[in-house]
Coordinates of C-alpha atoms in Angstrom, one line a residue:
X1 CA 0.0 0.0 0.0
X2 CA 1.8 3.3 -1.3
X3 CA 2.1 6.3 1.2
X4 CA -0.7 8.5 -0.2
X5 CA -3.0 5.5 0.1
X6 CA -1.5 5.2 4.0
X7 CA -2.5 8.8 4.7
X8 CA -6.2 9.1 2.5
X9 CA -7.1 6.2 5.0
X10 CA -5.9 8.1 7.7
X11 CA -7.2 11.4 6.9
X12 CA -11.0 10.1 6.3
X13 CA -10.7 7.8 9.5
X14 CA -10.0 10.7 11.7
X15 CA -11.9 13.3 10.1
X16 CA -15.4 10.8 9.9
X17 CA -14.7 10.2 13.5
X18 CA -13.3 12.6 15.1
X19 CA -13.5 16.5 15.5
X20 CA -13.5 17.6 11.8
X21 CA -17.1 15.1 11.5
X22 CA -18.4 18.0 10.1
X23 CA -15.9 18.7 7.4
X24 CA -16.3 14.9 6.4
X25 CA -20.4 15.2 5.9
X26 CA -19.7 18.4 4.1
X27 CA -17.3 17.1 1.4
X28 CA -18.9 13.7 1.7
X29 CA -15.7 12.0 2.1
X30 CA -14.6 13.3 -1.4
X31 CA -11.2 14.7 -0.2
X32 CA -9.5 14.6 3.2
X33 CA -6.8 17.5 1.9
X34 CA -5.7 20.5 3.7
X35 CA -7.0 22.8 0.7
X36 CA -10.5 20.7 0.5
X37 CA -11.2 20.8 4.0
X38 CA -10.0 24.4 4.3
X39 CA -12.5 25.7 1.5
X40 CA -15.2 23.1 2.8
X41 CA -15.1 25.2 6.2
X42 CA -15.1 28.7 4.2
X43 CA -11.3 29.5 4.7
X44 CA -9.9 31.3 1.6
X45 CA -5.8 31.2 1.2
X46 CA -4.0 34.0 1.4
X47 CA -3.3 36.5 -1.3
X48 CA -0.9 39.3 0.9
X49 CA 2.3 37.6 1.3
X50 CA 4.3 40.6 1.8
X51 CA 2.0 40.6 5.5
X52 CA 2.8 36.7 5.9
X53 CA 6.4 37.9 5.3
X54 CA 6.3 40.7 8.0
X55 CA 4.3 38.2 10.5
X56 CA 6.5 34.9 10.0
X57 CA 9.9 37.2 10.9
X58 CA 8.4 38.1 14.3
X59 CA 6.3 34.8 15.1
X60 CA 7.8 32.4 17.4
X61 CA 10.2 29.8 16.7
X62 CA 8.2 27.1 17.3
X63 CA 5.4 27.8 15.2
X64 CA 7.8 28.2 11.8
X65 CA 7.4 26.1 9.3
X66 CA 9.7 23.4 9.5
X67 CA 12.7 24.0 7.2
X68 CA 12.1 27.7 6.4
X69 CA 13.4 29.6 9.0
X70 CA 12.8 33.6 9.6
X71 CA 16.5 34.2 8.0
X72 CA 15.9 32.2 4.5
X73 CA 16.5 34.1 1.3
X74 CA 13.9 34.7 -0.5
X75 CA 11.5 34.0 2.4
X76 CA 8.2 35.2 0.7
X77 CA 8.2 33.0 -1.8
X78 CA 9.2 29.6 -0.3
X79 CA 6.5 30.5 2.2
X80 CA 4.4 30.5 -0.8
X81 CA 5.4 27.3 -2.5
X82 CA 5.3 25.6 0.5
X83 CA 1.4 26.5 0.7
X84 CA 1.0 25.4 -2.7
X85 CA 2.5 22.3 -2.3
X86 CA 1.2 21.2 1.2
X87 CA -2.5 21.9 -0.1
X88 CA -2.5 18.5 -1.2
X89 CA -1.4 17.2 2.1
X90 CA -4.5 14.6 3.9
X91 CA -5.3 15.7 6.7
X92 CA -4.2 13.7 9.6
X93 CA -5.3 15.3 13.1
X94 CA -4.7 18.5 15.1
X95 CA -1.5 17.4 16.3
X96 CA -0.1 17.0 12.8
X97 CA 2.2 20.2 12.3
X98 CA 1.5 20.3 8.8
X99 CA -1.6 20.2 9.1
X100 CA -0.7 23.5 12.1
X101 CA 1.8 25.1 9.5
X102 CA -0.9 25.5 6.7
X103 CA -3.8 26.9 8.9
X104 CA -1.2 29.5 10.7
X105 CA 0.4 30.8 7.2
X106 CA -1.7 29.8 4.1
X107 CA -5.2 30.8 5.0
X108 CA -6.8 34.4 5.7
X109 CA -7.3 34.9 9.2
X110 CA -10.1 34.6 11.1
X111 CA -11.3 35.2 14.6
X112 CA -12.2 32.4 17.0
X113 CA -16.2 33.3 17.0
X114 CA -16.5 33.0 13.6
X115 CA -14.1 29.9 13.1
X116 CA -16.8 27.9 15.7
X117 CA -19.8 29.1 14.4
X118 CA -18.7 27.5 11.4
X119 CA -18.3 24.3 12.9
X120 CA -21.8 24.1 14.3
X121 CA -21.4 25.5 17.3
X122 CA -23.2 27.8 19.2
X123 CA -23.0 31.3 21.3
X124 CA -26.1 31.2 24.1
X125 CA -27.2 34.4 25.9
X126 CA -28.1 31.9 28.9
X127 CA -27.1 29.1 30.2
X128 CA -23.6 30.8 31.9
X129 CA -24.2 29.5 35.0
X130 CA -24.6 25.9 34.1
X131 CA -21.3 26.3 31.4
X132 CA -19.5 28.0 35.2
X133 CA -20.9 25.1 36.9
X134 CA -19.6 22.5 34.4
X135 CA -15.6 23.7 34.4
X136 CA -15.9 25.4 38.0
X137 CA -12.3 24.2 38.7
X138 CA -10.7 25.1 36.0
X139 CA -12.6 28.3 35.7
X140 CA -11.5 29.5 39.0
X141 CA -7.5 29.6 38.0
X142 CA -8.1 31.0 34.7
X143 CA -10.8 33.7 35.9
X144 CA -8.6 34.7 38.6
X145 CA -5.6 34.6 37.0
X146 CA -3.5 37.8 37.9
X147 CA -6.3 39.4 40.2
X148 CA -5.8 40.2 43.8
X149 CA -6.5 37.3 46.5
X150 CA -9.0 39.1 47.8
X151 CA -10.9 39.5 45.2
X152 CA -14.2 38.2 45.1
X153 CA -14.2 34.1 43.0
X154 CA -14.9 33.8 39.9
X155 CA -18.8 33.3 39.0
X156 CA -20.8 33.3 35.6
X157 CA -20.8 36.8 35.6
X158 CA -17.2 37.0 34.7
X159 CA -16.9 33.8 32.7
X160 CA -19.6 35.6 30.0
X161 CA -17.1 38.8 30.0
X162 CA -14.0 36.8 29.6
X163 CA -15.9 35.1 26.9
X164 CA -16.8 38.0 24.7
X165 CA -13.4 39.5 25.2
X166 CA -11.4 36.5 24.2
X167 CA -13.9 34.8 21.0
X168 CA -12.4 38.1 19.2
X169 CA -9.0 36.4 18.8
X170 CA -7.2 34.7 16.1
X171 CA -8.3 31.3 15.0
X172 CA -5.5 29.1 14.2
X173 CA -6.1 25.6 14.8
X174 CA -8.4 23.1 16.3
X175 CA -6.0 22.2 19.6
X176 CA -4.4 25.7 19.8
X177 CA -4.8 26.6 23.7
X178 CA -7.1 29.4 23.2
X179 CA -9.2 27.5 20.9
X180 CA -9.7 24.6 23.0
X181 CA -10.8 27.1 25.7
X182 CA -12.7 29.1 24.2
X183 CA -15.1 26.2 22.6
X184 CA -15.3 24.7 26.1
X185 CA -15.8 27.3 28.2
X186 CA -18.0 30.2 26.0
X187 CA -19.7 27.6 23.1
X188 CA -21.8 24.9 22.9
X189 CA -22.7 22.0 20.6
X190 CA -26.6 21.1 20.3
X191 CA -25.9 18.1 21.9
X192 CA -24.7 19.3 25.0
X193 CA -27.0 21.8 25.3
X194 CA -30.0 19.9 25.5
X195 CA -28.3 17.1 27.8
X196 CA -27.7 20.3 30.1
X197 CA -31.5 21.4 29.5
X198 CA -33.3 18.5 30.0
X199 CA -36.0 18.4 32.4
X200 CA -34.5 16.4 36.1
X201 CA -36.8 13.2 36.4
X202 CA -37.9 12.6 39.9
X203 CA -37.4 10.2 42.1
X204 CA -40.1 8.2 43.5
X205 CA -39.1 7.7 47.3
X206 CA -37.7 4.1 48.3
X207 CA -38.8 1.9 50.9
X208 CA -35.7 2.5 53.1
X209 CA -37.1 6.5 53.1
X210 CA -40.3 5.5 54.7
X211 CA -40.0 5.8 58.6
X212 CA -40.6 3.0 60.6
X213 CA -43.2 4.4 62.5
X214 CA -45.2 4.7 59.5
X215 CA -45.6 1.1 58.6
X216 CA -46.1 -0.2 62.2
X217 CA -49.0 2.1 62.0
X218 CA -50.3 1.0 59.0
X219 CA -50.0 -2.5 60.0
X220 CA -51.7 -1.7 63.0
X221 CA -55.0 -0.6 61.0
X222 CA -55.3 -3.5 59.2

């Protein structure tokens, strides 16, 4: 089995079961590339390298492409060929840093509100308390991150406001830090919203909860 075969396997497996489901419906299985699935999502390349340029010389080192560092000759345009050539890449997960490279530096930007509505996900007006409730833990170190002790904890309140500052930044893959936080903490998915709105089914009392004296009674009448 040749390489390309290898990785088309790979590519459909992961994107039909995994977090890119969507992608895979959308396309209906037709491609798992990095140029398919970034057009199948509404991501266009990019047409102003000379910004690219100016952005790759002052991004960090360890989100380069690999082999073209900020010093290469000629810079602009391997930057450019590189994108060309990588469009026909499968897709194999959002660890893959291909996959990384070519969503930092060969598609137009776009912010992280956008990015997830695109995905099916969805911003509520209520429900904060419950998406507090949910992460409370984790919520609680990032919420408070920086403040003063004293300060009163972290509550809904501020989880909405963090939200609506930090859904207005960059997109640029699914796994990036702020993208996993963001669509955890400020989004949800259809599913989990009506698990967390379904209606609480009561319980009928159990024998245990029935006091003693109540049944010696009864027995007593008979």
């Amino acid at each position: 089995m040749s390489v390309e075969v290898v990785q088309k396997v790979a590519a459909v497996t992961i994107i039909a079961g995994g977090i890119g489901g969507g992608y895979f419906a959308l396309t209906g299985g037709s491609s798992g590339t990095l140029s398919g699935m970034s057009l199948a999502s509404g991501r266009d390349l990019i047409k102003d390298w000379d910004t690219i340029e100016s952005n790759y010389k002052n991004e960090k080192n360890t989100n380069l492409i690999e082999g073209i560092p900020k010093e290469a000759s000629k810079l602009q345009d391997k930057i450019k060929k590189w994108c060309e050539t990588k469009g026909n890449t499968y897709y194999l997960g959002p660890t893959d840093k291909t996959y990384r490279s070519y969503m930092l530096w060969c598609l137009k930007e776009i912010d992280l509100d956008t990015a997830l509505i695109r995905q099916g996900l969805e911003w509520k007006d209520e429900g904060w308390d419950k998406k507090f409730e949910k992460n409370k833990t984790a919520l609680q170190t990032l919420l408070n991150k920086g403040t003063n002790p004293k300060q009163e904890p972290a509550d809904a309140n501020k989880l909405r406001s963090w939200c609506e500052e930090n859904k207005k930044g960059r997109y640029k893959y699914l796994g990036d830090d702020a993208e996993h936080k963001v669509r955890s903490y400020c989004y949800w998915s259809k599913e989990e919203w009506e698990l967390a709105n379904k209606p609480q089914q009561e319980t009928p009392p159990s024998d245990s909860a029935i006091e003693p004296s109540a049944l010696s009674s009864d027995s007593a009448s008979r």
